[in-house]
Amino acid sequence: KRSRALDGLFISAQTPFGYMKDPNNKNHLVVDEEAKPIVQKIFQLAKEGLGTYRIAKILNEEGVITPSRYKFLKGDTRFARFNNTVWRTETVNAILTDMVYCGHMENHKYEVSNYKTKKMARVPDGEHIIVKNTHEAIISEDLFEIVNNMIKSRISPRKHESENLFKSIVYCAQCGNRMVLTHQTRNS
């Protein structure tokens, strides 16, 4: 698997939104012309200074199809439970920060930390395997850099001193979103 990653081959199970597997070579990505304009619009809105929340809100108001619904409509039944989803900030952020959209393959982002439980752990950014110019780009590298520099400049410092013990465990019964830890400060 590592040698295939070093060769710049696509080795994931799911293709990024805006791409599909090449019919002649499953380890090569080709642009999905139907989804390409949506990805370009997301990057353009980000370049104009909009944050992920506002971009997601605009996409939802315009009725733009989400990646999971798009895959379901294309016949991927694994996404049936996401049939009625809406754009979320996490989805928009994942698109904006993925260098696959400028034609580069980034592999080895996660690795199995425990083979018995098959639990995945994030690999530090410096250890990712990046191979440039492996497939057609949807956006330019300059646009990608501009948007990602804007995102990095907006990141605020951590608000809480303690780690949220229920992270990715507790979900809202009505909407299905993750519950988050918040603290309120009182003015005395």
PDB file of C-alpha atoms in Angstrom:
ATOM      1  CA  LYS A   1       0.000   0.000   0.000  1.00  0.00           C
ATOM      2  CA  ARG A   2       2.840   2.390   0.844  1.00  0.00           C
ATOM      3  CA  SER A   3       4.586   1.818  -2.492  1.00  0.00           C
ATOM      4  CA  ARG A   4       1.323   2.531  -4.338  1.00  0.00           C
ATOM      5  CA  ALA A   5       0.978   5.759  -2.349  1.00  0.00           C
ATOM      6  CA  LEU A   6       4.541   6.735  -3.244  1.00  0.00           C
ATOM      7  CA  ASP A   7       3.683   6.150  -6.906  1.00  0.00           C
ATOM      8  CA  GLY A   8       0.859   8.706  -6.608  1.00  0.00           C
ATOM      9  CA  LEU A   9      -1.917   6.182  -7.139  1.00  0.00           C
ATOM     10  CA  PHE A  10      -5.392   6.741  -5.723  1.00  0.00           C
ATOM     11  CA  ILE A  11      -5.781   4.076  -3.035  1.00  0.00           C
ATOM     12  CA  SER A  12      -8.834   5.208  -1.049  1.00  0.00           C
ATOM     13  CA  ALA A  13     -12.257   3.600  -1.214  1.00  0.00           C
ATOM     14  CA  GLN A  14     -14.153   6.868  -1.747  1.00  0.00           C
ATOM     15  CA  THR A  15     -13.311   9.398  -4.417  1.00  0.00           C
ATOM     16  CA  PRO A  16     -13.272  13.065  -3.414  1.00  0.00           C
ATOM     17  CA  PHE A  17     -16.330  15.091  -4.456  1.00  0.00           C
ATOM     18  CA  GLY A  18     -15.677  16.425  -7.951  1.00  0.00           C
ATOM     19  CA  TYR A  19     -13.743  13.363  -9.076  1.00  0.00           C
ATOM     20  CA  MET A  20     -14.500   9.796 -10.107  1.00  0.00           C
ATOM     21  CA  LYS A  21     -12.359   6.760 -10.722  1.00  0.00           C
ATOM     22  CA  ASP A  22     -11.022   6.410 -14.234  1.00  0.00           C
ATOM     23  CA  PRO A  23     -12.991   3.580 -15.941  1.00  0.00           C
ATOM     24  CA  ASN A  24      -9.722   2.263 -17.411  1.00  0.00           C
ATOM     25  CA  ASN A  25      -7.646   2.527 -14.208  1.00  0.00           C
ATOM     26  CA  LYS A  26      -9.267   2.458 -10.756  1.00  0.00           C
ATOM     27  CA  ASN A  27      -6.139   4.009  -9.199  1.00  0.00           C
ATOM     28  CA  HIS A  28      -6.420   7.176 -11.288  1.00  0.00           C
ATOM     29  CA  LEU A  29      -8.832  10.074 -10.785  1.00  0.00           C
ATOM     30  CA  VAL A  30     -10.685  11.892 -13.546  1.00  0.00           C
ATOM     31  CA  VAL A  31     -12.763  15.058 -13.157  1.00  0.00           C
ATOM     32  CA  ASP A  32     -16.500  14.572 -12.695  1.00  0.00           C
ATOM     33  CA  GLU A  33     -17.834  17.335 -14.944  1.00  0.00           C
ATOM     34  CA  GLU A  34     -21.215  17.458 -13.134  1.00  0.00           C
ATOM     35  CA  ALA A  35     -19.702  18.132  -9.692  1.00  0.00           C
ATOM     36  CA  LYS A  36     -16.755  20.278 -10.851  1.00  0.00           C
ATOM     37  CA  PRO A  37     -18.708  23.599 -10.888  1.00  0.00           C
ATOM     38  CA  ILE A  38     -19.826  23.060  -7.278  1.00  0.00           C
ATOM     39  CA  VAL A  39     -16.232  22.606  -6.086  1.00  0.00           C
ATOM     40  CA  GLN A  40     -15.135  25.681  -8.052  1.00  0.00           C
ATOM     41  CA  LYS A  41     -17.979  27.704  -6.533  1.00  0.00           C
ATOM     42  CA  ILE A  42     -16.962  26.673  -2.993  1.00  0.00           C
ATOM     43  CA  PHE A  43     -13.389  27.836  -3.598  1.00  0.00           C
ATOM     44  CA  GLN A  44     -14.573  31.085  -5.216  1.00  0.00           C
ATOM     45  CA  LEU A  45     -16.856  31.901  -2.259  1.00  0.00           C
ATOM     46  CA  ALA A  46     -13.972  31.203   0.122  1.00  0.00           C
ATOM     47  CA  LYS A  47     -11.684  33.470  -1.901  1.00  0.00           C
ATOM     48  CA  GLU A  48     -14.284  36.233  -1.562  1.00  0.00           C
ATOM     49  CA  GLY A  49     -13.813  36.000   2.206  1.00  0.00           C
ATOM     50  CA  LEU A  50     -16.767  33.858   3.238  1.00  0.00           C
ATOM     51  CA  GLY A  51     -16.272  31.325   6.018  1.00  0.00           C
ATOM     52  CA  THR A  52     -17.332  27.689   5.927  1.00  0.00           C
ATOM     53  CA  TYR A  53     -20.588  28.385   7.804  1.00  0.00           C
ATOM     54  CA  ARG A  54     -21.691  31.064   5.321  1.00  0.00           C
ATOM     55  CA  ILE A  55     -20.643  28.947   2.328  1.00  0.00           C
ATOM     56  CA  ALA A  56     -22.650  25.969   3.653  1.00  0.00           C
ATOM     57  CA  LYS A  57     -25.640  28.243   4.266  1.00  0.00           C
ATOM     58  CA  ILE A  58     -25.508  29.625   0.699  1.00  0.00           C
ATOM     59  CA  LEU A  59     -25.231  26.122  -0.798  1.00  0.00           C
ATOM     60  CA  ASN A  60     -28.211  24.941   1.268  1.00  0.00           C
ATOM     61  CA  GLU A  61     -30.306  27.994   0.336  1.00  0.00           C
ATOM     62  CA  GLU A  62     -29.551  27.435  -3.359  1.00  0.00           C
ATOM     63  CA  GLY A  63     -30.427  23.739  -3.054  1.00  0.00           C
ATOM     64  CA  VAL A  64     -26.993  22.550  -4.189  1.00  0.00           C
ATOM     65  CA  ILE A  65     -26.678  18.778  -3.920  1.00  0.00           C
ATOM     66  CA  THR A  66     -24.377  17.488  -1.153  1.00  0.00           C
ATOM     67  CA  PRO A  67     -21.522  15.074  -1.897  1.00  0.00           C
ATOM     68  CA  SER A  68     -23.212  12.183  -0.083  1.00  0.00           C
ATOM     69  CA  ARG A  69     -26.558  12.700  -1.833  1.00  0.00           C
ATOM     70  CA  TYR A  70     -24.737  13.017  -5.164  1.00  0.00           C
ATOM     71  CA  LYS A  71     -22.968   9.697  -4.616  1.00  0.00           C
ATOM     72  CA  PHE A  72     -26.248   8.060  -3.578  1.00  0.00           C
ATOM     73  CA  LEU A  73     -27.996   9.333  -6.718  1.00  0.00           C
ATOM     74  CA  LYS A  74     -25.080   7.996  -8.797  1.00  0.00           C
ATOM     75  CA  GLY A  75     -25.849   4.520  -7.460  1.00  0.00           C
ATOM     76  CA  ASP A  76     -23.600   4.178  -4.411  1.00  0.00           C
ATOM     77  CA  THR A  77     -25.995   2.548  -1.925  1.00  0.00           C
ATOM     78  CA  ARG A  78     -23.551   3.016   0.971  1.00  0.00           C
ATOM     79  CA  PHE A  79     -24.773   6.624   1.095  1.00  0.00           C
ATOM     80  CA  ALA A  80     -28.504   5.793   1.358  1.00  0.00           C
ATOM     81  CA  ARG A  81     -28.690   6.984   4.977  1.00  0.00           C
ATOM     82  CA  PHE A  82     -27.296  10.385   3.941  1.00  0.00           C
ATOM     83  CA  ASN A  83     -29.942  10.872   1.254  1.00  0.00           C
ATOM     84  CA  ASN A  84     -31.515  13.955   2.871  1.00  0.00           C
ATOM     85  CA  THR A  85     -28.438  15.663   4.268  1.00  0.00           C
ATOM     86  CA  VAL A  86     -27.523  19.337   4.090  1.00  0.00           C
ATOM     87  CA  TRP A  87     -24.195  21.072   3.558  1.00  0.00           C
ATOM     88  CA  ARG A  88     -22.203  21.306   6.792  1.00  0.00           C
ATOM     89  CA  THR A  89     -19.164  23.373   7.731  1.00  0.00           C
ATOM     90  CA  GLU A  90     -17.087  20.204   8.117  1.00  0.00           C
ATOM     91  CA  THR A  91     -17.865  19.133   4.548  1.00  0.00           C
ATOM     92  CA  VAL A  92     -16.998  22.556   3.122  1.00  0.00           C
ATOM     93  CA  ASN A  93     -13.787  22.675   5.181  1.00  0.00           C
ATOM     94  CA  ALA A  94     -12.775  19.186   4.021  1.00  0.00           C
ATOM     95  CA  ILE A  95     -13.114  20.308   0.401  1.00  0.00           C
ATOM     96  CA  LEU A  96     -11.249  23.587   0.945  1.00  0.00           C
ATOM     97  CA  THR A  97      -8.292  21.935   2.675  1.00  0.00           C
ATOM     98  CA  ASP A  98      -7.856  18.916   0.375  1.00  0.00           C
ATOM     99  CA  MET A  99      -4.976  19.392  -2.069  1.00  0.00           C
ATOM    100  CA  VAL A 100      -6.436  16.762  -4.395  1.00  0.00           C
ATOM    101  CA  TYR A 101      -8.363  19.606  -6.044  1.00  0.00           C
ATOM    102  CA  CYS A 102      -5.152  21.168  -7.404  1.00  0.00           C
ATOM    103  CA  GLY A 103      -4.061  17.894  -8.991  1.00  0.00           C
ATOM    104  CA  HIS A 104      -1.890  16.462  -6.202  1.00  0.00           C
ATOM    105  CA  MET A 105      -2.379  13.133  -4.476  1.00  0.00           C
ATOM    106  CA  GLU A 106      -2.047  13.172  -0.687  1.00  0.00           C
ATOM    107  CA  ASN A 107      -2.009   9.716   0.891  1.00  0.00           C
ATOM    108  CA  HIS A 108      -1.160   8.283   4.312  1.00  0.00           C
ATOM    109  CA  LYS A 109      -3.311  10.821   6.208  1.00  0.00           C
ATOM    110  CA  TYR A 110      -4.501   8.113   8.600  1.00  0.00           C
ATOM    111  CA  GLU A 111      -3.124   4.792   9.734  1.00  0.00           C
ATOM    112  CA  VAL A 112      -4.450   1.934  11.812  1.00  0.00           C
ATOM    113  CA  SER A 113      -3.309   2.495  15.393  1.00  0.00           C
ATOM    114  CA  ASN A 114      -4.836  -0.709  16.784  1.00  0.00           C
ATOM    115  CA  TYR A 115      -5.233  -3.687  14.475  1.00  0.00           C
ATOM    116  CA  LYS A 116      -7.643  -5.460  16.810  1.00  0.00           C
ATOM    117  CA  THR A 117     -10.171  -2.623  16.954  1.00  0.00           C
ATOM    118  CA  LYS A 118      -9.184  -1.223  13.524  1.00  0.00           C
ATOM    119  CA  LYS A 119      -9.102   2.224  15.102  1.00  0.00           C
ATOM    120  CA  MET A 120      -7.608   4.892  12.837  1.00  0.00           C
ATOM    121  CA  ALA A 121      -5.262   7.640  13.998  1.00  0.00           C
ATOM    122  CA  ARG A 122      -4.392  10.835  12.134  1.00  0.00           C
ATOM    123  CA  VAL A 123      -0.820  10.962  10.831  1.00  0.00           C
ATOM    124  CA  PRO A 124       1.048  14.261  11.436  1.00  0.00           C
ATOM    125  CA  ASP A 125       1.002  16.547   8.372  1.00  0.00           C
ATOM    126  CA  GLY A 126       4.758  16.245   7.828  1.00  0.00           C
ATOM    127  CA  GLU A 127       4.479  12.465   7.348  1.00  0.00           C
ATOM    128  CA  HIS A 128       1.792  12.528   4.622  1.00  0.00           C
ATOM    129  CA  ILE A 129       2.824  11.120   1.248  1.00  0.00           C
ATOM    130  CA  ILE A 130       2.301  13.854  -1.363  1.00  0.00           C
ATOM    131  CA  VAL A 131       2.819  13.263  -5.072  1.00  0.00           C
ATOM    132  CA  LYS A 132       2.286  16.297  -7.293  1.00  0.00           C
ATOM    133  CA  ASN A 133       0.496  16.461 -10.653  1.00  0.00           C
ATOM    134  CA  THR A 134      -1.048  12.992 -10.629  1.00  0.00           C
ATOM    135  CA  HIS A 135      -4.393  13.977 -12.172  1.00  0.00           C
ATOM    136  CA  GLU A 136      -6.277  16.923 -13.696  1.00  0.00           C
ATOM    137  CA  ALA A 137      -6.791  19.838 -11.313  1.00  0.00           C
ATOM    138  CA  ILE A 138     -10.200  21.408 -10.671  1.00  0.00           C
ATOM    139  CA  ILE A 139      -8.737  24.610  -9.202  1.00  0.00           C
ATOM    140  CA  SER A 140      -5.368  26.310  -9.533  1.00  0.00           C
ATOM    141  CA  GLU A 141      -2.656  25.854  -6.948  1.00  0.00           C
ATOM    142  CA  ASP A 142      -2.605  29.645  -6.427  1.00  0.00           C
ATOM    143  CA  LEU A 143      -6.315  29.675  -5.522  1.00  0.00           C
ATOM    144  CA  PHE A 144      -5.780  26.740  -3.152  1.00  0.00           C
ATOM    145  CA  GLU A 145      -2.913  28.566  -1.401  1.00  0.00           C
ATOM    146  CA  ILE A 146      -4.874  31.835  -1.124  1.00  0.00           C
ATOM    147  CA  VAL A 147      -7.906  30.098   0.396  1.00  0.00           C
ATOM    148  CA  ASN A 148      -5.866  27.976   2.818  1.00  0.00           C
ATOM    149  CA  ASN A 149      -3.827  30.978   3.996  1.00  0.00           C
ATOM    150  CA  MET A 150      -7.119  32.784   4.677  1.00  0.00           C
ATOM    151  CA  ILE A 151      -8.398  29.781   6.641  1.00  0.00           C
ATOM    152  CA  LYS A 152      -5.197  29.531   8.712  1.00  0.00           C
ATOM    153  CA  SER A 153      -5.331  33.241   9.552  1.00  0.00           C
ATOM    154  CA  ARG A 154      -8.877  32.830  10.923  1.00  0.00           C
ATOM    155  CA  ILE A 155      -8.205  29.943  13.306  1.00  0.00           C
ATOM    156  CA  SER A 156      -8.912  31.080  16.853  1.00  0.00           C
ATOM    157  CA  PRO A 157      -7.104  29.782  19.938  1.00  0.00           C
ATOM    158  CA  ARG A 158      -8.579  26.926  21.924  1.00  0.00           C
ATOM    159  CA  LYS A 159     -11.443  28.121  24.148  1.00  0.00           C
ATOM    160  CA  HIS A 160     -11.568  25.277  26.644  1.00  0.00           C
ATOM    161  CA  GLU A 161      -8.912  24.049  29.035  1.00  0.00           C
ATOM    162  CA  SER A 162     -10.429  20.580  29.328  1.00  0.00           C
ATOM    163  CA  GLU A 163     -10.912  18.040  26.546  1.00  0.00           C
ATOM    164  CA  ASN A 164     -14.494  17.118  25.642  1.00  0.00           C
ATOM    165  CA  LEU A 165     -14.901  13.522  26.865  1.00  0.00           C
ATOM    166  CA  PHE A 166     -18.091  13.019  24.829  1.00  0.00           C
ATOM    167  CA  LYS A 167     -16.616  14.163  21.507  1.00  0.00           C
ATOM    168  CA  SER A 168     -18.018  12.030  18.639  1.00  0.00           C
ATOM    169  CA  ILE A 169     -20.130  10.042  21.104  1.00  0.00           C
ATOM    170  CA  VAL A 170     -23.174  12.204  21.913  1.00  0.00           C
ATOM    171  CA  TYR A 171     -25.493  13.202  19.052  1.00  0.00           C
ATOM    172  CA  CYS A 172     -28.722  15.232  18.923  1.00  0.00           C
ATOM    173  CA  ALA A 173     -31.784  12.961  18.745  1.00  0.00           C
ATOM    174  CA  GLN A 174     -33.669  15.403  16.480  1.00  0.00           C
ATOM    175  CA  CYS A 175     -31.149  16.514  13.857  1.00  0.00           C
ATOM    176  CA  GLY A 176     -28.334  13.951  14.241  1.00  0.00           C
ATOM    177  CA  ASN A 177     -25.580  16.565  14.653  1.00  0.00           C
ATOM    178  CA  ARG A 178     -22.806  16.085  17.188  1.00  0.00           C
ATOM    179  CA  MET A 179     -23.271  17.771  20.551  1.00  0.00           C
ATOM    180  CA  VAL A 180     -20.467  20.191  21.392  1.00  0.00           C
ATOM    181  CA  LEU A 181     -18.968  21.378  24.638  1.00  0.00           C
ATOM    182  CA  THR A 182     -19.623  25.037  25.418  1.00  0.00           C
ATOM    183  CA  HIS A 183     -18.776  27.200  28.395  1.00  0.00           C
ATOM    184  CA  GLN A 184     -20.491  30.403  29.417  1.00  0.00           C
ATOM    185  CA  THR A 185     -18.729  33.104  31.371  1.00  0.00           C
ATOM    186  CA  ARG A 186     -20.642  35.337  33.717  1.00  0.00           C
ATOM    187  CA  ASN A 187     -19.987  38.987  34.170  1.00  0.00           C
ATOM    188  CA  SER A 188     -19.588  39.636  37.889  1.00  0.00           C
TER     189      SER A 188
END
